[in-house]
Amino acid sequence: MQIPTWLAEADLENLLREAAKPSAPRVREILAKAATAQGLTLAEAAQLLQIEDEELLTELFQAAGQVKERIYGRRVVIFAPLYLTNECHNNCLYCGFRAANRSLARRTLTVEEAVAEAKALESQGHKRLLLVAGENGRQAAVDYIVQVIEAIYQQADIRRLNVNIAPLDGEGFRRLKAAGIGTYQLFQETYHLDTYRQMHPAGAKADYHWRISAPERALQAGIDDIGMGVLYGLYDHRYDTLALLAHAHYLDRTYGVGPHTLSVPRLRPAPGSQLQAAPYPVSDRDFKKIVAVLRLAVPYTGLILSTRETPALRDELLHLGISQISAGSATSPGGYRERARTADPTEQFAIEDHRTLDEVITCVLQAGFIPSFCTACYRSGRTGERFMQLAKSGNIQNVCQPNALLTLQEYLLHFGSEAARNAAAPVLAKEQEAIRREDIRRLTADRLRRLEQGEKDLYL
């Protein structure tokens, strides 16, 4: 089984050993560098991951929040996953969709049912969806995925579809690109080879190299934006975080495009999974540390948090660098139209945040952030290398902040509750004034008025 040259397990383990018990002066030196939003080396990230002192942790968390605001402002992107099929020929020990789970009611949505799910999400106010499918060559073939993408774009007011499906060859990725996807997302789960083998005993996913090389194939095929992540709890969180950063650094060096997003899911129980407890549990304290270190190490990258986490922790992590969250999620095919508050036996994992989209938006606003459904970068060609140039320089905020306000206003006018509108009023006023450039501030004010007059889908 081939391991890429940029991933040297022994080197990462050595970095962690050498970084043990970093001194306070050294930590503060690294944080001072991180505050410039120029990123961190693997050795520097390793030292921050080893912080135990509470005062230094507080400084770490403050630095992460400041860097996130420096790059993206106070906007928080909102999306929802749309599960297309739970049929899967893999046997991942931690997943409820695994092939050996005979108790799971298998289902693949028809194209028409997928559109109906998208419309159900649209009726809540969602504009950005992540299509998710189990790895089954027949049910989740590229032909089917492309048909779903085209049908949703044609029949629903969903403005951007991202995709989380099994690794493809170059031709498959080119077809996804032609269909108009935003980000192609794929989690390595764990970069530790022996653990990966143990957790993926059967199915196409057992091929470590095919999976780890997929982001590179996607970039070579013309997909501009890549999403990556690991499943925390399968192996030492410090090792997997460094390996994830090594992967991000490699892509950035080689293609000039680092990951558009990084996701930080923690292992949760799933009905029918073989692994009901994490072999390497990650405490809330360490989880916050992971988020903060990732934000400082790759400041240009969006950090995604799912509904696996509790509402209180999700709200707290907004202050530590998280910039994208799912809301009102269901993790089973057909889960939105057939929604129930009780546990769904067809779900992939247990959800901890059961708040509705409007409740999440209200909480985000009350915390002083701007919920955003923006898709302007995708439709204006600000993707790939162009996006990275804007993000790394901090200039992306010149469009992120205004477009967040515009999509928030559109949501409030058509879907928002009274509580959401009341929470939004001071945020809208404050953040309009905070727009740095006068010309953009004027354009934003003009478009906000046009939205109130009935126009839709306005962006910079």
PDB file of N, CA and C in Angstrom, residues 86-101 104 106 133-136 166-167 186-190 195-207 211 231 234 267-276 308 348:
ATOM      1  N   ASN A  86     -28.033   5.549   1.285  1.00  0.00           N
ATOM      2  CA  ASN A  86     -27.276   4.924   2.368  1.00  0.00           C
ATOM      3  C   ASN A  86     -26.786   3.526   1.966  1.00  0.00           C
ATOM      4  N   GLU A  87     -26.901   3.220   0.682  1.00  0.00           N
ATOM      5  CA  GLU A  87     -26.363   1.955   0.185  1.00  0.00           C
ATOM      6  C   GLU A  87     -24.854   2.097   0.018  1.00  0.00           C
ATOM      7  N   CYS A  88     -24.109   1.112   0.517  1.00  0.00           N
ATOM      8  CA  CYS A  88     -22.654   1.231   0.518  1.00  0.00           C
ATOM      9  C   CYS A  88     -22.026  -0.159   0.542  1.00  0.00           C
ATOM     10  N   HIS A  89     -20.965  -0.336  -0.250  1.00  0.00           N
ATOM     11  CA  HIS A  89     -20.293  -1.632  -0.263  1.00  0.00           C
ATOM     12  C   HIS A  89     -19.037  -1.637   0.599  1.00  0.00           C
ATOM     13  N   ASN A  90     -18.765  -0.533   1.298  1.00  0.00           N
ATOM     14  CA  ASN A  90     -17.660  -0.520   2.249  1.00  0.00           C
ATOM     15  C   ASN A  90     -18.105  -1.097   3.585  1.00  0.00           C
ATOM     16  N   ASN A  91     -17.138  -1.382   4.433  1.00  0.00           N
ATOM     17  CA  ASN A  91     -17.478  -1.918   5.749  1.00  0.00           C
ATOM     18  C   ASN A  91     -16.745  -1.144   6.841  1.00  0.00           C
ATOM     19  N   CYS A  92     -16.786   0.175   6.756  1.00  0.00           N
ATOM     20  CA  CYS A  92     -16.121   1.024   7.742  1.00  0.00           C
ATOM     21  C   CYS A  92     -16.718   0.744   9.123  1.00  0.00           C
ATOM     22  N   LEU A  93     -15.879   0.415  10.079  1.00  0.00           N
ATOM     23  CA  LEU A  93     -16.360  -0.069  11.368  1.00  0.00           C
ATOM     24  C   LEU A  93     -17.170   0.963  12.130  1.00  0.00           C
ATOM     25  N   TYR A  94     -16.968   2.249  11.859  1.00  0.00           N
ATOM     26  CA  TYR A  94     -17.580   3.316  12.640  1.00  0.00           C
ATOM     27  C   TYR A  94     -18.870   3.849  12.033  1.00  0.00           C
ATOM     28  N   CYS A  95     -19.281   3.337  10.873  1.00  0.00           N
ATOM     29  CA  CYS A  95     -20.364   3.946  10.103  1.00  0.00           C
ATOM     30  C   CYS A  95     -21.617   3.085  10.097  1.00  0.00           C
ATOM     31  N   GLY A  96     -22.777   3.735  10.279  1.00  0.00           N
ATOM     32  CA  GLY A  96     -24.041   3.013  10.226  1.00  0.00           C
ATOM     33  C   GLY A  96     -24.403   2.542   8.838  1.00  0.00           C
ATOM     34  N   PHE A  97     -23.775   3.101   7.801  1.00  0.00           N
ATOM     35  CA  PHE A  97     -24.067   2.698   6.433  1.00  0.00           C
ATOM     36  C   PHE A  97     -23.269   1.463   6.003  1.00  0.00           C
ATOM     37  N   ARG A  98     -22.391   0.939   6.843  1.00  0.00           N
ATOM     38  CA  ARG A  98     -21.484  -0.144   6.444  1.00  0.00           C
ATOM     39  C   ARG A  98     -22.250  -1.345   5.901  1.00  0.00           C
ATOM     40  N   ALA A  99     -21.650  -2.025   4.954  1.00  0.00           N
ATOM     41  CA  ALA A  99     -22.329  -3.109   4.252  1.00  0.00           C
ATOM     42  C   ALA A  99     -22.788  -4.223   5.176  1.00  0.00           C
ATOM     43  N   ALA A 100     -22.050  -4.468   6.264  1.00  0.00           N
ATOM     44  CA  ALA A 100     -22.382  -5.566   7.174  1.00  0.00           C
ATOM     45  C   ALA A 100     -23.550  -5.247   8.101  1.00  0.00           C
ATOM     46  N   ASN A 101     -24.061  -4.028   8.073  1.00  0.00           N
ATOM     47  CA  ASN A 101     -25.189  -3.653   8.920  1.00  0.00           C
ATOM     48  C   ASN A 101     -26.480  -4.132   8.269  1.00  0.00           C
ATOM     49  N   LEU A 104     -30.114  -2.108   8.729  1.00  0.00           N
ATOM     50  CA  LEU A 104     -30.383  -0.807   8.108  1.00  0.00           C
ATOM     51  C   LEU A 104     -31.329  -0.960   6.926  1.00  0.00           C
ATOM     52  N   ARG A 106     -32.181   0.057   3.597  1.00  0.00           N
ATOM     53  CA  ARG A 106     -31.417   0.721   2.529  1.00  0.00           C
ATOM     54  C   ARG A 106     -32.351   1.507   1.608  1.00  0.00           C
ATOM     55  N   ALA A 133     -23.405  10.767  -0.479  1.00  0.00           N
ATOM     56  CA  ALA A 133     -23.837   9.441  -0.939  1.00  0.00           C
ATOM     57  C   ALA A 133     -22.900   8.378  -0.404  1.00  0.00           C
ATOM     58  N   GLY A 134     -23.481   7.240   0.006  1.00  0.00           N
ATOM     59  CA  GLY A 134     -22.665   6.088   0.331  1.00  0.00           C
ATOM     60  C   GLY A 134     -21.916   5.605  -0.896  1.00  0.00           C
ATOM     61  N   GLU A 135     -20.868   4.822  -0.676  1.00  0.00           N
ATOM     62  CA  GLU A 135     -20.002   4.404  -1.786  1.00  0.00           C
ATOM     63  C   GLU A 135     -20.520   3.099  -2.389  1.00  0.00           C
ATOM     64  N   ASN A 136     -21.384   3.251  -3.370  1.00  0.00           N
ATOM     65  CA  ASN A 136     -21.922   2.096  -4.072  1.00  0.00           C
ATOM     66  C   ASN A 136     -21.884   2.419  -5.561  1.00  0.00           C
ATOM     67  N   ALA A 166     -17.695   9.241  -3.066  1.00  0.00           N
ATOM     68  CA  ALA A 166     -16.489   8.425  -3.146  1.00  0.00           C
ATOM     69  C   ALA A 166     -15.487   8.983  -4.149  1.00  0.00           C
ATOM     70  N   PRO A 167     -14.199   8.674  -3.977  1.00  0.00           N
ATOM     71  CA  PRO A 167     -13.182   9.119  -4.934  1.00  0.00           C
ATOM     72  C   PRO A 167     -13.501   8.663  -6.352  1.00  0.00           C
ATOM     73  N   LEU A 186     -13.970  15.394   0.544  1.00  0.00           N
ATOM     74  CA  LEU A 186     -13.635  14.006   0.836  1.00  0.00           C
ATOM     75  C   LEU A 186     -12.794  13.958   2.111  1.00  0.00           C
ATOM     76  N   PHE A 187     -13.199  13.108   3.052  1.00  0.00           N
ATOM     77  CA  PHE A 187     -12.447  12.959   4.294  1.00  0.00           C
ATOM     78  C   PHE A 187     -11.537  11.743   4.212  1.00  0.00           C
ATOM     79  N   GLN A 188     -10.308  11.911   4.642  1.00  0.00           N
ATOM     80  CA  GLN A 188      -9.402  10.770   4.710  1.00  0.00           C
ATOM     81  C   GLN A 188      -9.749   9.864   5.882  1.00  0.00           C
ATOM     82  N   GLU A 189     -10.506  10.382   6.843  1.00  0.00           N
ATOM     83  CA  GLU A 189     -10.908   9.689   8.080  1.00  0.00           C
ATOM     84  C   GLU A 189      -9.740   9.606   9.052  1.00  0.00           C
ATOM     85  N   THR A 190      -8.664   8.906   8.702  1.00  0.00           N
ATOM     86  CA  THR A 190      -7.418   8.968   9.449  1.00  0.00           C
ATOM     87  C   THR A 190      -6.258   8.789   8.475  1.00  0.00           C
ATOM     88  N   THR A 195      -4.060   2.248  11.348  1.00  0.00           N
ATOM     89  CA  THR A 195      -5.424   2.486  11.834  1.00  0.00           C
ATOM     90  C   THR A 195      -6.405   2.515  10.665  1.00  0.00           C
ATOM     91  N   TYR A 196      -6.003   3.123   9.567  1.00  0.00           N
ATOM     92  CA  TYR A 196      -6.868   3.157   8.390  1.00  0.00           C
ATOM     93  C   TYR A 196      -7.204   1.736   7.934  1.00  0.00           C
ATOM     94  N   ARG A 197      -6.208   0.871   7.874  1.00  0.00           N
ATOM     95  CA  ARG A 197      -6.443  -0.524   7.474  1.00  0.00           C
ATOM     96  C   ARG A 197      -7.421  -1.209   8.423  1.00  0.00           C
ATOM     97  N   GLN A 198      -7.251  -0.976   9.707  1.00  0.00           N
ATOM     98  CA  GLN A 198      -8.114  -1.618  10.697  1.00  0.00           C
ATOM     99  C   GLN A 198      -9.552  -1.149  10.566  1.00  0.00           C
ATOM    100  N   MET A 199      -9.735   0.128  10.312  1.00  0.00           N
ATOM    101  CA  MET A 199     -11.080   0.705  10.285  1.00  0.00           C
ATOM    102  C   MET A 199     -11.803   0.470   8.967  1.00  0.00           C
ATOM    103  N   HIS A 200     -11.072   0.110   7.919  1.00  0.00           N
ATOM    104  CA  HIS A 200     -11.668  -0.072   6.589  1.00  0.00           C
ATOM    105  C   HIS A 200     -11.268  -1.443   6.042  1.00  0.00           C
ATOM    106  N   PRO A 201     -11.854  -2.501   6.596  1.00  0.00           N
ATOM    107  CA  PRO A 201     -11.405  -3.846   6.228  1.00  0.00           C
ATOM    108  C   PRO A 201     -11.875  -4.333   4.865  1.00  0.00           C
ATOM    109  N   ALA A 202     -12.902  -3.735   4.297  1.00  0.00           N
ATOM    110  CA  ALA A 202     -13.442  -4.251   3.032  1.00  0.00           C
ATOM    111  C   ALA A 202     -14.077  -3.137   2.227  1.00  0.00           C
ATOM    112  N   GLY A 203     -14.153  -3.347   0.920  1.00  0.00           N
ATOM    113  CA  GLY A 203     -14.743  -2.377   0.018  1.00  0.00           C
ATOM    114  C   GLY A 203     -13.683  -1.504  -0.631  1.00  0.00           C
ATOM    115  N   ALA A 204     -14.102  -0.689  -1.576  1.00  0.00           N
ATOM    116  CA  ALA A 204     -13.155   0.168  -2.304  1.00  0.00           C
ATOM    117  C   ALA A 204     -12.428   1.122  -1.375  1.00  0.00           C
ATOM    118  N   LYS A 205     -13.066   1.485  -0.264  1.00  0.00           N
ATOM    119  CA  LYS A 205     -12.465   2.435   0.662  1.00  0.00           C
ATOM    120  C   LYS A 205     -11.252   1.847   1.379  1.00  0.00           C
ATOM    121  N   ALA A 206     -11.075   0.546   1.316  1.00  0.00           N
ATOM    122  CA  ALA A 206      -9.896  -0.075   1.918  1.00  0.00           C
ATOM    123  C   ALA A 206      -8.611   0.329   1.209  1.00  0.00           C
ATOM    124  N   ASP A 207      -8.739   0.886   0.007  1.00  0.00           N
ATOM    125  CA  ASP A 207      -7.561   1.320  -0.758  1.00  0.00           C
ATOM    126  C   ASP A 207      -7.136   2.708  -0.278  1.00  0.00           C
ATOM    127  N   ARG A 211      -7.774   6.737  -2.015  1.00  0.00           N
ATOM    128  CA  ARG A 211      -8.504   7.791  -1.309  1.00  0.00           C
ATOM    129  C   ARG A 211      -7.618   9.013  -1.061  1.00  0.00           C
ATOM    130  N   LEU A 231     -11.761  12.121  10.690  1.00  0.00           N
ATOM    131  CA  LEU A 231     -12.767  11.772  11.686  1.00  0.00           C
ATOM    132  C   LEU A 231     -12.055  11.638  13.025  1.00  0.00           C
ATOM    133  N   LEU A 234     -10.570   8.319  15.797  1.00  0.00           N
ATOM    134  CA  LEU A 234     -10.049   7.052  15.276  1.00  0.00           C
ATOM    135  C   LEU A 234      -8.589   6.847  15.659  1.00  0.00           C
ATOM    136  N   LEU A 267     -16.051  11.409  16.107  1.00  0.00           N
ATOM    137  CA  LEU A 267     -16.763  10.136  16.035  1.00  0.00           C
ATOM    138  C   LEU A 267     -17.964  10.149  16.970  1.00  0.00           C
ATOM    139  N   ARG A 268     -19.134   9.799  16.435  1.00  0.00           N
ATOM    140  CA  ARG A 268     -20.358   9.684  17.208  1.00  0.00           C
ATOM    141  C   ARG A 268     -20.955   8.294  17.008  1.00  0.00           C
ATOM    142  N   PRO A 269     -21.719   7.804  17.989  1.00  0.00           N
ATOM    143  CA  PRO A 269     -22.371   6.506  17.808  1.00  0.00           C
ATOM    144  C   PRO A 269     -23.301   6.514  16.608  1.00  0.00           C
ATOM    145  N   ALA A 270     -23.370   5.386  15.922  1.00  0.00           N
ATOM    146  CA  ALA A 270     -24.262   5.247  14.771  1.00  0.00           C
ATOM    147  C   ALA A 270     -24.975   3.906  14.875  1.00  0.00           C
ATOM    148  N   PRO A 271     -26.290   3.866  14.613  1.00  0.00           N
ATOM    149  CA  PRO A 271     -27.012   2.602  14.678  1.00  0.00           C
ATOM    150  C   PRO A 271     -26.406   1.571  13.739  1.00  0.00           C
ATOM    151  N   GLY A 272     -26.046   0.410  14.259  1.00  0.00           N
ATOM    152  CA  GLY A 272     -25.522  -0.668  13.426  1.00  0.00           C
ATOM    153  C   GLY A 272     -24.044  -0.615  13.169  1.00  0.00           C
ATOM    154  N   SER A 273     -23.349   0.386  13.689  1.00  0.00           N
ATOM    155  CA  SER A 273     -21.903   0.424  13.497  1.00  0.00           C
ATOM    156  C   SER A 273     -21.231  -0.538  14.472  1.00  0.00           C
ATOM    157  N   GLN A 274     -20.056  -1.015  14.115  1.00  0.00           N
ATOM    158  CA  GLN A 274     -19.326  -1.943  14.976  1.00  0.00           C
ATOM    159  C   GLN A 274     -18.566  -1.203  16.063  1.00  0.00           C
ATOM    160  N   LEU A 275     -18.212   0.038  15.794  1.00  0.00           N
ATOM    161  CA  LEU A 275     -17.396   0.820  16.711  1.00  0.00           C
ATOM    162  C   LEU A 275     -18.298   1.837  17.406  1.00  0.00           C
ATOM    163  N   GLN A 276     -18.666   1.573  18.639  1.00  0.00           N
ATOM    164  CA  GLN A 276     -19.585   2.442  19.358  1.00  0.00           C
ATOM    165  C   GLN A 276     -18.880   3.435  20.274  1.00  0.00           C
ATOM    166  N   ARG A 308     -22.945  17.170  14.586  1.00  0.00           N
ATOM    167  CA  ARG A 308     -22.479  16.148  15.525  1.00  0.00           C
ATOM    168  C   ARG A 308     -22.254  16.742  16.912  1.00  0.00           C
ATOM    169  N   GLN A 348     -26.843   8.133   9.377  1.00  0.00           N
ATOM    170  CA  GLN A 348     -25.443   7.725   9.347  1.00  0.00           C
ATOM    171  C   GLN A 348     -24.791   7.834  10.715  1.00  0.00           C
TER     172      GLN A 348
END
